[in-house]
Coordinates of C-alpha atoms and ligand atoms in Angstrom, one line a residue:
X1 CA 106.3 74.6 178.9
X2 CA 105.0 72.0 176.5
X3 CA 102.4 73.1 173.9
X4 CA 99.1 71.3 173.9
X5 CA 96.8 72.3 171.1
X6 CA 93.0 72.2 171.6
X7 CA 91.0 69.4 170.1
X8 CA 89.3 70.8 167.0
X9 CA 87.1 69.4 164.3
X10 CA 88.7 70.7 161.1
X11 CA 86.0 71.5 158.5
X12 CA 87.7 74.3 156.7
X13 CA 89.7 74.3 153.4
X14 CA 92.5 72.4 155.0
X15 CA 94.2 71.1 157.1
X16 CA 91.5 68.5 157.6
X17 CA 91.1 66.2 160.6
X18 CA 94.0 63.8 160.7
X19 CA 93.3 60.1 160.9
X20 CA 94.0 58.9 164.5
X21 CA 96.3 56.1 163.2
X22 CA 98.2 58.7 161.2
X23 CA 99.0 60.7 164.4
X24 CA 100.2 57.5 166.0
X25 CA 102.4 56.7 163.1
X26 CA 104.2 60.1 163.5
X27 CA 105.3 59.1 167.0
X28 CA 107.2 55.9 165.8
X29 CA 111.0 56.0 166.3
X30 CA 113.0 58.1 163.8
X31 CA 115.4 56.1 161.7
X32 CA 118.1 57.2 159.3
X33 CA 116.9 58.4 155.9
X34 CA 119.2 55.9 154.2
X35 CA 118.4 53.0 156.4
X36 CA 117.4 49.9 154.3
X37 CA 114.1 49.8 156.1
X38 CA 113.5 53.4 155.3
X39 CA 114.3 52.8 151.6
X40 CA 111.7 50.0 151.7
X41 CA 109.1 52.5 153.1
X42 CA 110.0 54.9 150.3
X43 CA 109.3 52.2 147.7
X44 CA 105.9 51.4 149.3
X45 CA 105.0 55.1 149.4
X46 CA 105.7 55.4 145.8
X47 CA 103.5 52.5 144.9
X48 CA 100.7 53.8 147.1
X49 CA 101.0 57.2 145.5
X50 CA 100.8 55.5 142.0
X51 CA 97.6 53.9 143.2
X52 CA 96.1 57.2 144.6
X53 CA 97.0 59.1 141.4
X54 CA 96.1 56.1 139.1
X55 CA 99.3 56.2 137.3
X56 CA 102.3 54.0 136.3
X57 CA 104.6 57.1 136.2
X58 CA 108.0 56.1 137.4
X59 CA 108.6 59.7 138.7
X60 CA 106.0 59.7 141.5
X61 CA 107.0 60.9 144.9
X62 CA 106.3 63.2 147.8
X63 CA 108.1 66.6 147.7
X64 CA 109.4 67.3 151.3
X65 CA 107.3 70.5 151.6
X66 CA 103.6 71.5 151.4
X67 CA 101.4 71.7 148.3
X68 CA 102.8 75.1 147.3
X69 CA 106.2 73.4 146.8
X70 CA 104.6 70.8 144.6
X71 CA 103.3 73.6 142.5
X72 CA 106.6 75.3 142.3
X73 CA 108.4 71.9 141.5
X74 CA 106.1 71.4 138.5
X75 CA 106.7 74.9 137.2
X76 CA 110.5 75.3 137.8
X77 CA 111.3 71.9 136.3
X78 CA 109.2 72.1 133.2
X79 CA 109.3 75.8 132.3
X80 CA 112.3 77.8 131.3
X81 CA 112.9 81.6 130.8
X82 CA 111.1 82.9 127.7
X83 CA 108.6 80.0 127.5
X84 CA 104.9 80.7 127.2
X85 CA 102.4 79.0 129.4
X86 CA 98.6 79.1 129.2
X87 CA 97.3 79.5 132.7
X88 CA 93.6 79.1 133.6
X89 CA 92.4 81.1 136.5
X90 CA 89.0 80.8 138.2
X91 CA 90.1 81.4 141.8
X92 CA 93.1 82.1 144.1
X93 CA 95.3 79.2 143.1
X94 CA 95.3 79.8 139.4
X95 CA 96.7 83.3 140.3
X96 CA 99.6 81.6 142.1
X97 CA 100.4 79.6 138.9
X98 CA 100.7 82.9 137.1
X99 CA 103.2 84.1 139.7
X100 CA 105.2 81.0 139.3
X101 CA 105.4 81.3 135.5
X102 CA 106.4 85.0 135.7
X103 CA 109.1 84.5 138.4
X104 CA 110.7 82.0 136.0
X105 CA 110.9 84.7 133.4
X106 CA 108.3 83.1 131.2
X107 CA 105.1 84.6 129.8
X108 CA 101.6 83.6 131.2
X109 CA 98.7 83.8 128.8
X110 CA 95.7 84.0 131.1
X111 CA 92.3 82.3 130.5
X112 CA 90.1 83.8 133.1
X113 CA 86.7 82.6 134.3
X114 CA 84.6 84.1 137.1
X115 CA 85.1 82.8 140.6
X116 CA 82.5 80.1 141.3
X117 CA 82.3 78.7 137.8
X118 CA 84.3 75.9 136.1
X119 CA 87.1 76.6 133.5
X120 CA 85.5 77.2 130.1
X121 CA 86.8 74.6 127.7
X122 CA 86.1 76.7 124.6
X123 CA 88.3 79.5 126.0
X124 CA 91.1 77.1 126.6
X125 CA 90.8 75.7 123.1
X126 CA 90.8 79.2 121.7
X127 CA 93.9 80.2 123.7
X128 CA 95.8 77.1 122.5
X129 CA 94.9 77.8 118.9
X130 CA 96.0 81.4 119.3
X131 CA 99.3 80.5 121.1
X132 CA 100.4 77.3 119.4
X133 CA 104.0 77.8 120.7
X134 CA 102.9 77.7 124.3
X135 CA 104.8 75.0 126.2
X136 CA 102.1 74.0 128.7
X137 CA 98.6 74.5 129.9
X138 CA 98.3 74.9 133.6
X139 CA 95.0 74.7 135.6
X140 CA 93.5 73.9 139.0
X141 CA 91.4 70.7 139.0
X142 CA 89.7 71.4 142.4
X143 CA 89.7 75.2 143.3
X144 CA 89.6 75.3 147.1
X145 CA 89.0 79.0 147.1
X146 CA 85.6 78.6 145.3
X147 CA 84.6 75.0 145.7
X148 CA 84.6 74.4 141.9
X149 CA 85.9 71.4 139.9
X150 CA 86.9 71.7 136.3
X151 CA 87.1 69.0 133.6
X152 CA 90.7 67.9 134.0
X153 CA 90.4 65.2 131.4
X154 CA 89.2 67.6 128.7
X155 CA 91.8 70.2 129.5
X156 CA 94.7 67.7 129.4
X157 CA 93.2 66.4 126.1
X158 CA 93.4 70.0 124.6
X159 CA 97.0 70.2 125.8
X160 CA 97.9 66.9 124.0
X161 CA 96.0 68.0 120.9
X162 CA 98.2 71.0 120.6
X163 CA 101.5 69.3 121.6
X164 CA 101.6 71.1 125.0
X165 CA 102.4 69.8 128.4
X166 CA 99.6 69.8 131.1
X167 CA 100.3 71.0 134.6
X168 CA 97.5 70.1 137.1
X169 CA 96.8 71.2 140.6
X170 CA 94.9 68.6 142.4
X171 CA 95.9 69.4 146.0
X172 CA 92.2 69.3 147.1
X173 CA 91.1 66.8 144.4
X174 CA 93.1 63.7 145.3
X175 CA 91.1 61.0 147.2
X176 CA 88.0 63.3 147.3
X177 CA 86.9 63.1 143.6
X178 CA 88.2 61.0 140.7
X179 CA 91.8 61.7 139.8
X180 CA 93.0 59.6 136.9
X181 CA 96.4 60.8 135.8
X182 CA 97.2 58.2 133.1
X183 CA 93.7 58.2 131.6
X184 CA 93.8 62.0 131.5
X185 CA 97.2 61.9 129.9
X186 CA 98.4 64.5 132.4
X187 CA 102.1 65.4 132.4
X188 CA 102.7 67.0 135.8
X189 CA 100.3 66.7 138.7
X190 CA 100.8 67.8 142.3
X191 CA 98.7 67.4 145.5
X192 CA 99.0 67.9 149.2
X193 CA 98.7 65.7 152.3
X194 CA 96.5 67.8 154.5
X195 CA 93.3 67.9 152.4
X196 CA 91.5 64.6 151.4
X197 CA 94.4 62.4 152.4
X198 CA 93.9 63.5 156.0
X199 CA 97.6 63.4 156.8
X200 CA 99.5 66.2 158.5
X201 CA 100.6 69.2 156.4
X202 CA 104.1 69.3 155.0
X203 CA 104.4 67.0 152.0
X204 CA 103.3 67.4 148.4
X205 CA 102.8 64.2 146.3
X206 CA 103.8 64.8 142.7
X207 CA 103.8 62.7 139.5
X208 CA 105.5 63.4 136.2
X209 CA 104.8 61.6 132.9
X210 CA 107.7 60.0 131.0
X211 CA 107.4 62.9 128.5
X212 CA 107.7 65.4 131.3
X213 CA 110.7 63.6 132.6
X214 CA 112.3 63.8 129.2
X215 CA 111.6 67.6 129.1
X216 CA 113.2 68.0 132.5
X217 CA 116.3 66.0 131.6
X218 CA 116.9 67.9 128.4
X219 CA 116.5 71.4 129.6
X220 CA 118.7 74.2 128.2
X221 CA 119.1 75.9 131.5
X222 CA 119.6 74.4 135.0
X223 CA 116.5 74.3 137.2
X224 CA 116.7 77.6 139.2
X225 CA 115.7 75.8 142.5
X226 CA 118.4 73.5 143.8
X227 CA 116.1 71.9 146.3
X228 CA 113.3 71.2 143.8
X229 CA 115.4 70.1 140.9
X230 CA 114.0 66.8 139.9
X231 CA 117.2 65.7 138.3
X232 CA 118.8 65.8 141.7
X233 CA 115.7 64.6 143.7
X234 CA 115.5 61.6 141.4
X235 CA 119.0 60.5 142.7
X236 CA 117.4 60.0 146.1
X237 CA 113.9 58.7 145.2
X238 CA 114.8 57.0 141.9
X239 CA 114.2 53.3 141.6
X240 CA 116.9 50.7 141.1
X241 CA 119.8 53.0 141.7
X242 CA 122.1 53.7 144.5
X243 CA 120.3 56.3 146.7
X244 CA 122.4 59.3 147.2
X245 CA 121.9 61.9 149.9
X246 CA 120.1 65.0 148.6
X247 CA 118.3 66.3 151.7
X248 CA 117.3 64.7 155.0
X249 CA 113.8 63.3 154.3
X250 CA 111.1 64.2 156.8
X251 CA 111.2 60.7 158.2
X252 CA 108.3 60.7 160.6
X253 CA 106.1 62.7 158.3
X254 CA 106.6 60.0 155.7
X255 CA 105.5 57.4 158.2
X256 CA 102.3 59.5 158.5
X257 CA 101.9 59.7 154.7
X258 CA 102.4 55.9 154.4
X259 CA 99.7 55.3 157.0
X260 CA 97.2 57.7 155.4
X261 CA 97.7 56.1 152.0
X262 CA 97.3 52.7 153.5
X263 CA 94.0 53.9 155.0
X264 CA 93.0 55.1 151.5
X265 CA 94.0 51.8 149.8
X266 CA 92.1 49.8 152.4
X267 CA 89.0 51.9 151.9
X268 CA 89.4 51.9 148.1
X269 CA 89.5 55.0 145.9
X270 CA 86.0 54.5 144.6
X271 CA 84.6 54.0 148.1
X272 CA 86.4 57.2 149.2
X273 CA 84.9 59.2 146.4
X274 CA 81.5 57.8 147.2
X275 CA 81.8 58.7 150.9
X276 CA 82.8 62.3 150.0
X277 CA 79.8 62.5 147.7
X278 CA 77.3 61.1 150.3
X279 CA 78.4 63.4 153.1
X280 CA 78.3 66.4 150.7
X281 CA 74.7 65.5 149.8
X282 CA 73.7 65.3 153.4
X283 CA 75.4 68.6 154.3
X284 CA 73.7 70.2 151.3
X285 CA 70.3 68.9 152.2
X286 CA 70.7 70.2 155.8
X287 CA 71.9 73.6 154.7
X288 CA 69.2 74.0 152.1
X289 CA 66.5 73.0 154.6
X290 CA 67.7 75.9 156.7
X291 CA 67.3 78.2 153.7
X292 CA 71.0 78.6 153.0
X293 CA 72.4 78.4 149.4
X294 CA 75.5 77.0 147.9
X295 CA 77.5 79.3 145.6
X296 CA 78.4 76.8 142.9
X297 CA 76.2 75.2 140.3
X298 CA 75.4 71.6 141.1
X299 CA 77.4 70.2 138.1
X300 CA 80.6 71.9 139.2
X301 CA 80.5 71.4 142.9
X302 CA 83.3 69.9 144.9
X303 CA 81.9 67.5 147.5
X304 CA 84.9 68.1 149.7
X305 CA 84.6 71.9 149.8
X306 CA 81.2 73.5 150.1
X307 CA 80.9 77.2 149.5
X308 CA 77.9 78.5 151.3
X309 CA 76.5 82.0 150.6
X310 CA 76.3 84.2 153.7
X311 CA 72.7 85.5 154.0
X312 CA 72.1 89.2 154.0
X313 CA 72.6 90.9 157.3
X314 CA 74.6 88.1 158.9
X315 CA 78.0 88.8 160.4
X316 CA 80.0 85.9 158.8
X317 CA 83.1 86.3 161.0
X318 CA 81.0 86.1 164.2
X319 CA 79.4 82.9 163.0
X320 CA 82.9 81.3 162.4
X321 CA 84.1 82.6 165.8
X322 CA 81.1 81.0 167.6
X323 CA 81.6 77.7 165.8
X324 CA 85.2 77.7 166.9
X325 CA 84.6 78.9 170.5
X326 CA 81.4 77.0 171.4
X327 CA 81.7 73.9 169.2
X328 CA 85.4 73.7 168.5
X329 CA 84.6 73.4 164.8
X330 CA 86.7 75.2 162.3
X331 CA 85.2 76.3 159.0
X332 CA 86.8 78.6 156.4
X333 CA 86.1 82.2 155.4
X334 CA 85.9 83.4 151.8
X335 CA 89.2 84.2 150.0
X336 CA 90.0 87.1 147.6
X337 CA 86.9 88.3 145.7
X338 CA 84.7 86.0 147.9
X339 CA 85.9 87.4 151.3
X340 CA 82.9 88.2 153.5
X341 CA 80.5 86.6 151.0
X342 CA 80.9 82.9 151.7
X343 CA 81.8 80.3 154.3
X344 CA 83.9 77.3 153.1
X345 CA 82.9 74.0 154.7
X346 CA 85.4 71.3 154.1
X347 CA 84.4 67.6 154.2
X348 CA 87.8 66.3 153.4
X349 CA 89.2 62.8 154.2
X350 CA 88.6 61.8 157.7
X351 CA 86.5 64.9 158.3
X352 CA 84.0 63.7 155.7
X353 CA 81.8 61.7 158.0
X354 CA 78.2 61.8 159.2
X355 CA 78.8 63.0 162.8
X356 CA 80.7 66.0 161.4
X357 CA 77.9 66.9 159.0
X358 CA 75.4 66.8 161.8
X359 CA 77.4 68.7 164.3
X360 CA 78.4 71.4 161.8
X361 CA 74.8 72.0 160.8
X362 CA 73.6 72.1 164.4
X363 CA 76.4 74.6 165.2
X364 CA 75.3 76.8 162.3
X365 CA 71.7 76.6 163.5
X366 CA 72.8 77.8 166.9
X367 CA 75.1 80.6 165.6
X368 CA 72.5 81.8 163.1
X369 CA 69.7 81.8 165.6
X370 CA 71.7 84.2 167.7
X371 CA 71.6 86.7 164.8
X372 CA 67.8 86.2 164.3
X373 CA 68.2 84.3 161.1
X374 CA 64.8 82.5 160.5
X375 CA 64.6 78.9 159.5
X376 CA 62.2 76.0 160.0
X377 CA 63.0 74.3 163.3
X378 CA 64.2 70.7 163.0
X379 CA 64.0 70.7 159.2
X380 CA 67.8 70.4 158.6
X381 CA 68.2 67.2 160.7
X382 CA 65.2 65.6 159.0
X383 CA 66.6 66.4 155.6
X384 CA 70.0 64.9 156.7
X385 CA 68.3 61.8 158.1
X386 CA 66.6 61.3 154.8
X387 CA 69.8 61.4 152.8
X388 CA 71.5 58.8 155.0
X389 CA 68.3 56.7 155.1
X390 CA 68.1 56.6 151.3
X391 CA 71.8 55.7 151.0
X392 CA 71.5 52.9 153.5
X393 CA 68.5 51.5 151.6
X394 CA 70.2 51.5 148.2
X395 CA 73.5 50.1 149.4
Ligands
PLP1 C1 95.9 74.1 149.8 C2 96.1 74.3 148.3 C3 97.4 74.6 147.8 C4 98.6 74.9 148.6 O1 98.9 73.8 149.5 P1 99.8 74.2 150.8 O2 100.0 72.8 151.4 O3 99.0 75.1 151.6 O4 101.0 74.8 150.3 C5 97.5 74.7 146.4 N1 96.4 74.5 145.6 C6 95.2 74.2 146.1 C7 94.1 74.1 145.1 C8 95.0 74.1 147.4 O5 93.8 73.8 147.9

């Protein structure tokens, strides 16, 4: 029998709601991955990714696997056995960077900050000073496990200052908050398709600076991963040369990525960032009017991933189950240290819209009432109305 998934509203940490036109693009006829028309599509995708990342980097392309593969691609290409890498960790994903470094046979110097706060720049500076031979500084720009953004520009600047490469995870950042690869001077940056791009999961856009490219092409040891070796992948994605078969590109998924990047370009990056900010403000106003609190300090909050503290005495899993069963809304649970303590409400890409803010807050009102949580009746919707009214009057 065929499989028909239920219709959900995806307001967790990803995947997010897919743009309807992206779903339609997936169903277009499959063509060969060396078809001249497909090569034209690849060139357009590269240009659209350069727009999204704000970079002129020649080596900008989607890895044919999810965000975790983009992470791995950056580490295995730039880092060799016995290298040292400074890894910042303030959530789950920084921990995965450490794993990547250690599996290569390199040493990770950890700069740790508590979950829910941004990366402390002074600590990064001190680590760079103390380990001047480190090859790279790696960090997560938008920590999806905690809802925190860190100052990517400043950390890339520290890396430059000490002659180190920067490796940046912006899987959740891209299209939701400013990502400015060239202005940051970042060397290796990876993202994902299923967060603020609202494409289907399965691809990881990456971009490497010219300096990073040079480091990759002058390695002492071959890249341990054949599939992710950029020296080989470049033979398929590289501009102006004869494209050679490396692997069969996920043809239809690339139609979908092209479509979602076209949606982004038509909206405009700045407009996309502003929309994520506005819907975050409305959600925050609604939640606070109910007496709920956000975990992260205002200055460090990600508008696309809202970490909400679970009030005392509330069964957090039951709330999520009721949202899913009764409203078909998916929100996320806490991860790692934050398991059981927070909900993670995503307003990513196509999911970042007014109707989702309203229905999620109404669903939470319903689920929390069932557990006798007290809040002023109707206050959340009034607070949300006010945010949208003010935005309409100033635009
Ligand atoms: C989702 C995510 C990843 C992993 O992406 P996958 O597509 O799940 O492999 C990596 N880093 C961050 C910050 C993420 O949010």
